């Protein structure tokens, strides 16, 4: 690969202000850094990684840290505000929110990541194929994608629930499948933008096989879009699973899962805000962490493709 | 261009037919008998339920039902609701304006906030403005409307009495629903705009432009933003569909009329003609919007015309 | 990063302060001086409905929500008295029928109609109008979902003269008057019925205190005062036209937003508030909470008596004894809600108070019964088993009525005696299908109704919604007999028998008596509800000060 490829330096090398960014001094070809250094020197990545490690560790340590059974109800101790004995308070049924939060992390993060993977991988593949192949195949694939995109995800979810029975698995599948066409379309858009770039043309001229061109030249260049959307997809997934629970069709009670905890807590918003605030915070933090990491990863990957 | 339009129109029709068929089949998979649902709790005899089922045309073999459905849809007759006995076209016509107002206002919020913040963050990449903006973008995606909507009502309607909490009819009714719905879409958009703008700012042609000594302002507005918009426009097309179909939670929280509510109720109650009608409408709108998106990209990006 | 964090936490705290800070804001209490009639006239009331009903033709559709607005649009032939002794003959009072008599065989009900009543479109109400209304309900093409069943073994309707009409039955049917007293059999203008046909629901014309203006589903339903109204039943506190100029009904499907809408001033009245919100409004001097008990079935879980292991009545009884109902009700439904003891709520005509003593919370007796039925914890895992099968029950749940929350407490309570409860929440149609196929051990049921004959629809063998799958000859006989008995006190005794039998067989786990928690702004005066529990008597409502 030659210097003509449209790659750019990692974000953390960029100076803060636009004027600086555009200063002639910065127009020299950047000095490439090794990827591990890029990741290490990115404070955002550090924050993201720390949060994620913390959240995952807390979830995995649930059996030791939770203290009480997340399912144990105690109607007499309902809606207690956060205290020493209940660090995150109790919910309507008197269950310990902290314990449910920890145990819920396993299910929520697992389901969210699974749904995201389910959306990103096939979606990206479809988009790459459609965008690179072009012509009739692109046309057909994109029409199918359009139809799927317009398809109400609730109907899809209900059909899956009807076939598999209600529960977290059905909800995860439904949310993941519903995300595929989104990625297909965005990736295809990105591919269209780069496929006529000189470096792709060049690869074609020197006789690279299509698979190789797509994987080695096209894919890395739409990667930033995929990472950005993919890291946000986790948020979508966690919330969509919650929204299905809001309709009573997602996670089945009494399973502790952040989405259903949030849905259950909204009726109590004015009376016991902690019931929904903690799972809400957990979702936001997790999504934030994944996004920070995603950004860093995007920058790091750019370095590699340049080298 | 004209031929392209005709071809797209034809494929759109095929896509609609595919959609109609998929929805028809999926609805038949869902468990439940509308006649029984209608009469539960009324003291109806099994004979009365059987008679109602027959009156609903649900006793006919599936191919007969399918044929009848296609024929009447082709004539523009979407049938009558099994539960309210209203013509589906009427129900759609009466609920569509409220949904369109909400979707358009939310789309506007999304576009302005998303693109604005995205550009701002990219130009100040690495600064605290960037971090704050991108943190906010994550918040938008990871805070559920069914939660944030209630908070907004508590603050701006009950607490400050600035805006009506619920209902539709004036622009003041639109403010809160449009903001909560729009911000969900603004997050991904801002991040995508930021990331593609960063990509573009380091592309060769920008380097060339800078080398030619063009002023930064011109480079950014004329070259960078324009090219960075392509994935963004793609995403905005996607989000338009999402906003249109995803208004249901917003409508529920703010007690607004609208199609989202109609569709979800119809799916949950298995009101076959209503689901079929609304899904067709959403699909048609969606396909039309994405046709527009493709045309827009063709205008902005000459490279994509080669297909 | 740290900055952003600080901001985020700070904003959360702010939100918290704003939310909680504004809630108990005490404003000056409104003075309550009884106004004279003239000061009461005028004003527009906004009334918050909960479900947006799927259709609102009272002859066709079945929802309770449709009756909330339409009770004020229609008059009925008779009305159920508000506070009459339930065992007497005075259960019903005249409406559009000034008087009525029932033939000795109970097969013919003859009504003498009030003169001088006109529909909102100016046409005259007479015997022929009654005939046309009833024939419309009976016509299979109308596809009536409720009204037709209220008429029971209807045979024909006969016009004797301009103001006398007889309804003929093929069998004695005591609940007939109760049916005629409901909005589903309200009297509609024959001219309007003919003119609008299938689309009548958007052009309704009755004789009631308010005229129907328009209805946009999910948005609003508007009524205006009927200036000519002079024929109100004795239920209403004042004669002549209603006080309010206009009533707008709006729809609030999301329970979490109802109290907020009321506090924001979007509505003057709101129904079906969540218990905690109602309790909070009760402490607020600007609002009045009106809890209205609803007659009919108690909220409970039906036990499928055909599906093992619930085919053993000892297991069913054990479940009842293992249920701490007061704890469940208090935790989930709050102090306002009574605990249920049988299939009917305590304010339903014919309710049998003796069942209140059965099945108090006695886990030890529950354990003994389960032991006796052969279910013991042989492998020491805390769950009882028999022949290698664990004692696991499947519940099919629906999202309404806080049923999922109830089930979660049942799960804990029953686990104490070694029973596992697995719950699945389904959509309503899917739950009905599961019920039809018998694929459940427990399923919730909660239909309201002001006549105890509703027991017939759920406990008689061979009816489609007999979800306890009971087939008991004694119960069948009592329920058949009770619906044909002419005297209220005889019926009441028969239904007491039926309720005792149902509880003896342990066919359901009753949880609570539904109470509709309504709340109104302090300005709203004179709001009361009729004997069906759901329907407000809006004729008497007025604003304290009309600005």
PDB file of N, CA, C and O in Angstrom, chain C residues 166-230:
ATOM      1  N   UNK C 166     -93.020  -4.687  25.215  1.00  0.00           N
ATOM      2  CA  UNK C 166     -92.776  -5.905  25.976  1.00  0.00           C
ATOM      3  C   UNK C 166     -91.586  -6.657  25.384  1.00  0.00           C
ATOM      4  O   UNK C 166     -91.472  -6.783  24.158  1.00  0.00           O
ATOM      5  N   UNK C 167     -90.709  -7.100  26.275  1.00  0.00           N
ATOM      6  CA  UNK C 167     -89.602  -7.959  25.849  1.00  0.00           C
ATOM      7  C   UNK C 167     -89.960  -9.390  26.251  1.00  0.00           C
ATOM      8  O   UNK C 167     -90.269  -9.652  27.419  1.00  0.00           O
ATOM      9  N   UNK C 168     -89.962 -10.307  25.289  1.00  0.00           N
ATOM     10  CA  UNK C 168     -90.289 -11.705  25.559  1.00  0.00           C
ATOM     11  C   UNK C 168     -89.008 -12.536  25.616  1.00  0.00           C
ATOM     12  O   UNK C 168     -88.129 -12.373  24.770  1.00  0.00           O
ATOM     13  N   UNK C 169     -88.949 -13.392  26.608  1.00  0.00           N
ATOM     14  CA  UNK C 169     -87.800 -14.274  26.760  1.00  0.00           C
ATOM     15  C   UNK C 169     -88.220 -15.709  26.528  1.00  0.00           C
ATOM     16  O   UNK C 169     -89.393 -16.056  26.693  1.00  0.00           O
ATOM     17  N   UNK C 170     -87.290 -16.570  26.187  1.00  0.00           N
ATOM     18  CA  UNK C 170     -87.623 -17.980  26.023  1.00  0.00           C
ATOM     19  C   UNK C 170     -87.422 -18.742  27.336  1.00  0.00           C
ATOM     20  O   UNK C 170     -87.843 -19.881  27.458  1.00  0.00           O
ATOM     21  N   UNK C 171     -86.753 -18.122  28.291  1.00  0.00           N
ATOM     22  CA  UNK C 171     -86.560 -18.738  29.610  1.00  0.00           C
ATOM     23  C   UNK C 171     -86.461 -17.608  30.617  1.00  0.00           C
ATOM     24  O   UNK C 171     -86.040 -16.505  30.253  1.00  0.00           O
ATOM     25  N   UNK C 172     -86.822 -17.844  31.863  1.00  0.00           N
ATOM     26  CA  UNK C 172     -86.693 -16.778  32.860  1.00  0.00           C
ATOM     27  C   UNK C 172     -85.233 -16.351  32.969  1.00  0.00           C
ATOM     28  O   UNK C 172     -84.329 -17.198  32.959  1.00  0.00           O
ATOM     29  N   UNK C 173     -85.028 -15.043  33.070  1.00  0.00           N
ATOM     30  CA  UNK C 173     -83.658 -14.545  33.091  1.00  0.00           C
ATOM     31  C   UNK C 173     -83.604 -13.312  33.983  1.00  0.00           C
ATOM     32  O   UNK C 173     -83.825 -12.180  33.545  1.00  0.00           O
ATOM     33  N   UNK C 174     -83.311 -13.535  35.251  1.00  0.00           N
ATOM     34  CA  UNK C 174     -83.346 -12.455  36.236  1.00  0.00           C
ATOM     35  C   UNK C 174     -82.378 -11.310  35.943  1.00  0.00           C
ATOM     36  O   UNK C 174     -82.676 -10.171  36.274  1.00  0.00           O
ATOM     37  N   UNK C 175     -81.199 -11.552  35.340  1.00  0.00           N
ATOM     38  CA  UNK C 175     -80.274 -10.432  35.120  1.00  0.00           C
ATOM     39  C   UNK C 175     -80.719  -9.459  34.036  1.00  0.00           C
ATOM     40  O   UNK C 175     -79.996  -8.501  33.756  1.00  0.00           O
ATOM     41  N   UNK C 176     -81.904  -9.668  33.431  1.00  0.00           N
ATOM     42  CA  UNK C 176     -82.299  -8.814  32.308  1.00  0.00           C
ATOM     43  C   UNK C 176     -82.296  -7.334  32.673  1.00  0.00           C
ATOM     44  O   UNK C 176     -81.762  -6.494  31.935  1.00  0.00           O
ATOM     45  N   UNK C 177     -82.903  -6.987  33.825  1.00  0.00           N
ATOM     46  CA  UNK C 177     -82.978  -5.570  34.194  1.00  0.00           C
ATOM     47  C   UNK C 177     -81.591  -4.983  34.376  1.00  0.00           C
ATOM     48  O   UNK C 177     -81.332  -3.833  34.019  1.00  0.00           O
ATOM     49  N   UNK C 178     -80.692  -5.780  34.930  1.00  0.00           N
ATOM     50  CA  UNK C 178     -79.319  -5.306  35.099  1.00  0.00           C
ATOM     51  C   UNK C 178     -78.713  -4.955  33.739  1.00  0.00           C
ATOM     52  O   UNK C 178     -78.045  -3.936  33.590  1.00  0.00           O
ATOM     53  N   UNK C 179     -78.996  -5.803  32.750  1.00  0.00           N
ATOM     54  CA  UNK C 179     -78.494  -5.540  31.406  1.00  0.00           C
ATOM     55  C   UNK C 179     -79.091  -4.261  30.832  1.00  0.00           C
ATOM     56  O   UNK C 179     -78.378  -3.429  30.266  1.00  0.00           O
ATOM     57  N   UNK C 180     -80.415  -4.122  31.005  1.00  0.00           N
ATOM     58  CA  UNK C 180     -81.077  -2.940  30.450  1.00  0.00           C
ATOM     59  C   UNK C 180     -80.605  -1.662  31.143  1.00  0.00           C
ATOM     60  O   UNK C 180     -80.756  -0.564  30.600  1.00  0.00           O
ATOM     61  N   UNK C 181     -80.044  -1.793  32.327  1.00  0.00           N
ATOM     62  CA  UNK C 181     -79.590  -0.631  33.077  1.00  0.00           C
ATOM     63  C   UNK C 181     -78.175  -0.206  32.675  1.00  0.00           C
ATOM     64  O   UNK C 181     -77.635   0.729  33.236  1.00  0.00           O
ATOM     65  N   UNK C 182     -77.570  -0.936  31.711  1.00  0.00           N
ATOM     66  CA  UNK C 182     -76.198  -0.604  31.345  1.00  0.00           C
ATOM     67  C   UNK C 182     -76.141   0.165  30.030  1.00  0.00           C
ATOM     68  O   UNK C 182     -76.981  -0.009  29.159  1.00  0.00           O
ATOM     69  N   UNK C 183     -75.116   0.956  29.881  1.00  0.00           N
ATOM     70  CA  UNK C 183     -74.987   1.829  28.722  1.00  0.00           C
ATOM     71  C   UNK C 183     -75.000   1.028  27.410  1.00  0.00           C
ATOM     72  O   UNK C 183     -75.399   1.531  26.371  1.00  0.00           O
ATOM     73  N   UNK C 184     -74.625  -0.233  27.472  1.00  0.00           N
ATOM     74  CA  UNK C 184     -74.592  -1.063  26.264  1.00  0.00           C
ATOM     75  C   UNK C 184     -75.985  -1.241  25.674  1.00  0.00           C
ATOM     76  O   UNK C 184     -76.136  -1.596  24.518  1.00  0.00           O
ATOM     77  N   UNK C 185     -77.019  -1.031  26.504  1.00  0.00           N
ATOM     78  CA  UNK C 185     -78.384  -1.072  26.003  1.00  0.00           C
ATOM     79  C   UNK C 185     -79.041   0.310  26.149  1.00  0.00           C
ATOM     80  O   UNK C 185     -80.235   0.441  26.364  1.00  0.00           O
ATOM     81  N   UNK C 186     -78.228   1.345  26.005  1.00  0.00           N
ATOM     82  CA  UNK C 186     -78.753   2.706  25.973  1.00  0.00           C
ATOM     83  C   UNK C 186     -79.588   2.896  24.716  1.00  0.00           C
ATOM     84  O   UNK C 186     -79.372   2.231  23.702  1.00  0.00           O
ATOM     85  N   UNK C 187     -80.536   3.849  24.803  1.00  0.00           N
ATOM     86  CA  UNK C 187     -81.471   4.013  23.690  1.00  0.00           C
ATOM     87  C   UNK C 187     -80.959   5.056  22.699  1.00  0.00           C
ATOM     88  O   UNK C 187     -80.781   6.227  23.039  1.00  0.00           O
ATOM     89  N   UNK C 188     -80.725   4.594  21.471  1.00  0.00           N
ATOM     90  CA  UNK C 188     -80.177   5.454  20.426  1.00  0.00           C
ATOM     91  C   UNK C 188     -81.268   5.868  19.451  1.00  0.00           C
ATOM     92  O   UNK C 188     -82.275   5.156  19.295  1.00  0.00           O
ATOM     93  N   UNK C 189     -81.073   6.989  18.798  1.00  0.00           N
ATOM     94  CA  UNK C 189     -82.072   7.488  17.835  1.00  0.00           C
ATOM     95  C   UNK C 189     -82.148   6.563  16.622  1.00  0.00           C
ATOM     96  O   UNK C 189     -81.143   6.373  15.922  1.00  0.00           O
ATOM     97  N   UNK C 190     -83.322   5.997  16.339  1.00  0.00           N
ATOM     98  CA  UNK C 190     -83.455   5.125  15.172  1.00  0.00           C
ATOM     99  C   UNK C 190     -83.072   5.840  13.884  1.00  0.00           C
ATOM    100  O   UNK C 190     -82.466   5.241  12.994  1.00  0.00           O
ATOM    101  N   UNK C 191     -83.384   7.138  13.815  1.00  0.00           N
ATOM    102  CA  UNK C 191     -83.046   7.872  12.588  1.00  0.00           C
ATOM    103  C   UNK C 191     -81.541   7.866  12.370  1.00  0.00           C
ATOM    104  O   UNK C 191     -81.051   7.612  11.263  1.00  0.00           O
ATOM    105  N   UNK C 192     -80.774   8.128  13.460  1.00  0.00           N
ATOM    106  CA  UNK C 192     -79.318   8.164  13.333  1.00  0.00           C
ATOM    107  C   UNK C 192     -78.763   6.770  13.041  1.00  0.00           C
ATOM    108  O   UNK C 192     -77.827   6.612  12.248  1.00  0.00           O
ATOM    109  N   UNK C 193     -79.353   5.745  13.672  1.00  0.00           N
ATOM    110  CA  UNK C 193     -78.885   4.374  13.431  1.00  0.00           C
ATOM    111  C   UNK C 193     -79.036   4.034  11.954  1.00  0.00           C
ATOM    112  O   UNK C 193     -78.137   3.448  11.343  1.00  0.00           O
ATOM    113  N   UNK C 194     -80.158   4.409  11.379  1.00  0.00           N
ATOM    114  CA  UNK C 194     -80.405   4.115   9.963  1.00  0.00           C
ATOM    115  C   UNK C 194     -79.453   4.924   9.088  1.00  0.00           C
ATOM    116  O   UNK C 194     -78.879   4.402   8.134  1.00  0.00           O
ATOM    117  N   UNK C 195     -79.301   6.207   9.439  1.00  0.00           N
ATOM    118  CA  UNK C 195     -78.499   7.072   8.577  1.00  0.00           C
ATOM    119  C   UNK C 195     -77.043   6.630   8.530  1.00  0.00           C
ATOM    120  O   UNK C 195     -76.429   6.611   7.471  1.00  0.00           O
ATOM    121  N   UNK C 196     -76.464   6.260   9.688  1.00  0.00           N
ATOM    122  CA  UNK C 196     -75.029   6.045   9.725  1.00  0.00           C
ATOM    123  C   UNK C 196     -74.604   4.589   9.668  1.00  0.00           C
ATOM    124  O   UNK C 196     -73.435   4.299   9.376  1.00  0.00           O
ATOM    125  N   UNK C 197     -75.532   3.661   9.979  1.00  0.00           N
ATOM    126  CA  UNK C 197     -75.212   2.238   9.846  1.00  0.00           C
ATOM    127  C   UNK C 197     -73.942   1.844  10.582  1.00  0.00           C
ATOM    128  O   UNK C 197     -73.792   2.080  11.778  1.00  0.00           O
ATOM    129  N   UNK C 198     -72.975   1.276   9.811  1.00  0.00           N
ATOM    130  CA  UNK C 198     -71.749   0.754  10.413  1.00  0.00           C
ATOM    131  C   UNK C 198     -70.904   1.848  11.062  1.00  0.00           C
ATOM    132  O   UNK C 198     -70.041   1.559  11.883  1.00  0.00           O
ATOM    133  N   UNK C 199     -71.085   3.097  10.634  1.00  0.00           N
ATOM    134  CA  UNK C 199     -70.255   4.177  11.173  1.00  0.00           C
ATOM    135  C   UNK C 199     -70.979   4.985  12.237  1.00  0.00           C
ATOM    136  O   UNK C 199     -70.584   6.105  12.543  1.00  0.00           O
ATOM    137  N   UNK C 200     -72.039   4.387  12.803  1.00  0.00           N
ATOM    138  CA  UNK C 200     -72.814   5.099  13.816  1.00  0.00           C
ATOM    139  C   UNK C 200     -71.943   5.545  14.994  1.00  0.00           C
ATOM    140  O   UNK C 200     -72.196   6.588  15.599  1.00  0.00           O
ATOM    141  N   UNK C 201     -70.898   4.792  15.309  1.00  0.00           N
ATOM    142  CA  UNK C 201     -70.112   5.134  16.506  1.00  0.00           C
ATOM    143  C   UNK C 201     -69.524   6.538  16.451  1.00  0.00           C
ATOM    144  O   UNK C 201     -69.221   7.113  17.487  1.00  0.00           O
ATOM    145  N   UNK C 202     -69.409   7.107  15.266  1.00  0.00           N
ATOM    146  CA  UNK C 202     -68.876   8.473  15.177  1.00  0.00           C
ATOM    147  C   UNK C 202     -69.967   9.528  15.092  1.00  0.00           C
ATOM    148  O   UNK C 202     -69.687  10.716  14.941  1.00  0.00           O
ATOM    149  N   UNK C 203     -71.216   9.085  15.153  1.00  0.00           N
ATOM    150  CA  UNK C 203     -72.337  10.023  15.011  1.00  0.00           C
ATOM    151  C   UNK C 203     -73.436   9.645  15.982  1.00  0.00           C
ATOM    152  O   UNK C 203     -74.592   9.509  15.598  1.00  0.00           O
ATOM    153  N   UNK C 204     -73.089   9.449  17.243  1.00  0.00           N
ATOM    154  CA  UNK C 204     -74.059   8.887  18.166  1.00  0.00           C
ATOM    155  C   UNK C 204     -75.098   9.907  18.607  1.00  0.00           C
ATOM    156  O   UNK C 204     -74.793  11.077  18.845  1.00  0.00           O
ATOM    157  N   UNK C 205     -76.323   9.442  18.707  1.00  0.00           N
ATOM    158  CA  UNK C 205     -77.438  10.297  19.106  1.00  0.00           C
ATOM    159  C   UNK C 205     -78.267   9.561  20.148  1.00  0.00           C
ATOM    160  O   UNK C 205     -78.816   8.497  19.874  1.00  0.00           O
ATOM    161  N   UNK C 206     -78.328  10.104  21.349  1.00  0.00           N
ATOM    162  CA  UNK C 206     -79.122   9.497  22.410  1.00  0.00           C
ATOM    163  C   UNK C 206     -80.124  10.490  22.949  1.00  0.00           C
ATOM    164  O   UNK C 206     -80.489  11.464  22.270  1.00  0.00           O
ATOM    165  N   UNK C 207     -80.576  10.247  24.197  1.00  0.00           N
ATOM    166  CA  UNK C 207     -81.513  11.175  24.833  1.00  0.00           C
ATOM    167  C   UNK C 207     -80.903  11.779  26.092  1.00  0.00           C
ATOM    168  O   UNK C 207     -81.553  12.517  26.812  1.00  0.00           O
ATOM    169  N   UNK C 208     -79.642  11.466  26.386  1.00  0.00           N
ATOM    170  CA  UNK C 208     -79.030  11.773  27.674  1.00  0.00           C
ATOM    171  C   UNK C 208     -78.699  13.239  27.889  1.00  0.00           C
ATOM    172  O   UNK C 208     -78.940  14.079  27.016  1.00  0.00           O
ATOM    173  N   UNK C 209     -78.132  13.561  29.045  1.00  0.00           N
ATOM    174  CA  UNK C 209     -77.857  14.954  29.422  1.00  0.00           C
ATOM    175  C   UNK C 209     -76.788  15.633  28.566  1.00  0.00           C
ATOM    176  O   UNK C 209     -76.685  16.849  28.584  1.00  0.00           O
ATOM    177  N   UNK C 210     -75.979  14.849  27.834  1.00  0.00           N
ATOM    178  CA  UNK C 210     -74.966  15.448  26.966  1.00  0.00           C
ATOM    179  C   UNK C 210     -75.094  14.893  25.553  1.00  0.00           C
ATOM    180  O   UNK C 210     -75.434  13.729  25.362  1.00  0.00           O
ATOM    181  N   UNK C 211     -74.815  15.777  24.600  1.00  0.00           N
ATOM    182  CA  UNK C 211     -74.860  15.383  23.194  1.00  0.00           C
ATOM    183  C   UNK C 211     -73.462  15.033  22.709  1.00  0.00           C
ATOM    184  O   UNK C 211     -72.482  15.706  23.051  1.00  0.00           O
ATOM    185  N   UNK C 212     -73.395  14.022  21.883  1.00  0.00           N
ATOM    186  CA  UNK C 212     -72.135  13.569  21.291  1.00  0.00           C
ATOM    187  C   UNK C 212     -71.732  14.550  20.196  1.00  0.00           C
ATOM    188  O   UNK C 212     -72.530  14.849  19.306  1.00  0.00           O
ATOM    189  N   UNK C 213     -70.499  15.063  20.249  1.00  0.00           N
ATOM    190  CA  UNK C 213     -70.060  15.991  19.205  1.00  0.00           C
ATOM    191  C   UNK C 213     -69.108  15.302  18.235  1.00  0.00           C
ATOM    192  O   UNK C 213     -69.391  15.163  17.057  1.00  0.00           O
ATOM    193  N   UNK C 214     -67.962  14.860  18.733  1.00  0.00           N
ATOM    194  CA  UNK C 214     -67.067  14.140  17.835  1.00  0.00           C
ATOM    195  C   UNK C 214     -66.110  13.257  18.625  1.00  0.00           C
ATOM    196  O   UNK C 214     -65.964  13.391  19.840  1.00  0.00           O
ATOM    197  N   UNK C 215     -65.501  12.343  17.907  1.00  0.00           N
ATOM    198  CA  UNK C 215     -64.585  11.383  18.523  1.00  0.00           C
ATOM    199  C   UNK C 215     -63.442  11.116  17.556  1.00  0.00           C
ATOM    200  O   UNK C 215     -63.673  10.725  16.414  1.00  0.00           O
ATOM    201  N   UNK C 216     -62.241  11.407  17.988  1.00  0.00           N
ATOM    202  CA  UNK C 216     -61.050  11.046  17.220  1.00  0.00           C
ATOM    203  C   UNK C 216     -60.263  10.070  18.085  1.00  0.00           C
ATOM    204  O   UNK C 216     -59.734  10.456  19.131  1.00  0.00           O
ATOM    205  N   UNK C 217     -60.210   8.801  17.695  1.00  0.00           N
ATOM    206  CA  UNK C 217     -59.561   7.795  18.532  1.00  0.00           C
ATOM    207  C   UNK C 217     -58.159   8.236  18.948  1.00  0.00           C
ATOM    208  O   UNK C 217     -57.454   8.884  18.167  1.00  0.00           O
ATOM    209  N   UNK C 218     -57.774   7.897  20.161  1.00  0.00           N
ATOM    210  CA  UNK C 218     -56.480   8.248  20.752  1.00  0.00           C
ATOM    211  C   UNK C 218     -56.353   9.735  21.032  1.00  0.00           C
ATOM    212  O   UNK C 218     -55.338  10.162  21.568  1.00  0.00           O
ATOM    213  N   UNK C 219     -57.299  10.552  20.616  1.00  0.00           N
ATOM    214  CA  UNK C 219     -57.122  11.988  20.775  1.00  0.00           C
ATOM    215  C   UNK C 219     -58.180  12.577  21.706  1.00  0.00           C
ATOM    216  O   UNK C 219     -57.895  12.953  22.826  1.00  0.00           O
ATOM    217  N   UNK C 220     -59.399  12.645  21.250  1.00  0.00           N
ATOM    218  CA  UNK C 220     -60.427  13.221  22.116  1.00  0.00           C
ATOM    219  C   UNK C 220     -61.815  12.739  21.734  1.00  0.00           C
ATOM    220  O   UNK C 220     -62.045  12.246  20.631  1.00  0.00           O
ATOM    221  N   UNK C 221     -62.737  12.924  22.681  1.00  0.00           N
ATOM    222  CA  UNK C 221     -64.155  12.663  22.465  1.00  0.00           C
ATOM    223  C   UNK C 221     -64.863  13.819  23.164  1.00  0.00           C
ATOM    224  O   UNK C 221     -64.599  14.092  24.331  1.00  0.00           O
ATOM    225  N   UNK C 222     -65.708  14.523  22.433  1.00  0.00           N
ATOM    226  CA  UNK C 222     -66.313  15.726  22.995  1.00  0.00           C
ATOM    227  C   UNK C 222     -67.825  15.596  23.115  1.00  0.00           C
ATOM    228  O   UNK C 222     -68.496  15.090  22.213  1.00  0.00           O
ATOM    229  N   UNK C 223     -68.351  16.078  24.254  1.00  0.00           N
ATOM    230  CA  UNK C 223     -69.800  16.122  24.485  1.00  0.00           C
ATOM    231  C   UNK C 223     -70.179  17.560  24.825  1.00  0.00           C
ATOM    232  O   UNK C 223     -69.401  18.291  25.440  1.00  0.00           O
ATOM    233  N   UNK C 224     -71.399  17.978  24.452  1.00  0.00           N
ATOM    234  CA  UNK C 224     -71.904  19.270  24.919  1.00  0.00           C
ATOM    235  C   UNK C 224     -73.253  19.056  25.594  1.00  0.00           C
ATOM    236  O   UNK C 224     -73.935  18.044  25.364  1.00  0.00           O
ATOM    237  N   UNK C 225     -73.653  20.025  26.401  1.00  0.00           N
ATOM    238  CA  UNK C 225     -74.882  19.894  27.178  1.00  0.00           C
ATOM    239  C   UNK C 225     -76.106  19.811  26.276  1.00  0.00           C
ATOM    240  O   UNK C 225     -76.218  20.499  25.274  1.00  0.00           O
ATOM    241  N   UNK C 226     -77.036  18.955  26.675  1.00  0.00           N
ATOM    242  CA  UNK C 226     -78.337  18.845  26.017  1.00  0.00           C
ATOM    243  C   UNK C 226     -79.301  19.782  26.753  1.00  0.00           C
ATOM    244  O   UNK C 226     -79.728  19.485  27.859  1.00  0.00           O
ATOM    245  N   UNK C 227     -79.595  20.930  26.141  1.00  0.00           N
ATOM    246  CA  UNK C 227     -80.391  21.967  26.839  1.00  0.00           C
ATOM    247  C   UNK C 227     -81.822  21.517  27.116  1.00  0.00           C
ATOM    248  O   UNK C 227     -82.493  22.064  27.980  1.00  0.00           O
ATOM    249  N   UNK C 228     -82.271  20.509  26.353  1.00  0.00           N
ATOM    250  CA  UNK C 228     -83.681  20.113  26.529  1.00  0.00           C
ATOM    251  C   UNK C 228     -83.876  19.031  27.578  1.00  0.00           C
ATOM    252  O   UNK C 228     -84.972  18.541  27.775  1.00  0.00           O
ATOM    253  N   UNK C 229     -82.797  18.648  28.240  1.00  0.00           N
ATOM    254  CA  UNK C 229     -82.878  17.476  29.117  1.00  0.00           C
ATOM    255  C   UNK C 229     -83.728  17.740  30.349  1.00  0.00           C
ATOM    256  O   UNK C 229     -83.388  18.590  31.176  1.00  0.00           O
ATOM    257  N   UNK C 230     -84.853  17.027  30.459  1.00  0.00           N
ATOM    258  CA  UNK C 230     -85.756  17.212  31.595  1.00  0.00           C
ATOM    259  C   UNK C 230     -86.142  15.873  32.222  1.00  0.00           C
ATOM    260  O   UNK C 230     -87.004  15.833  33.079  1.00  0.00           O
TER     261      UNK C 230
END
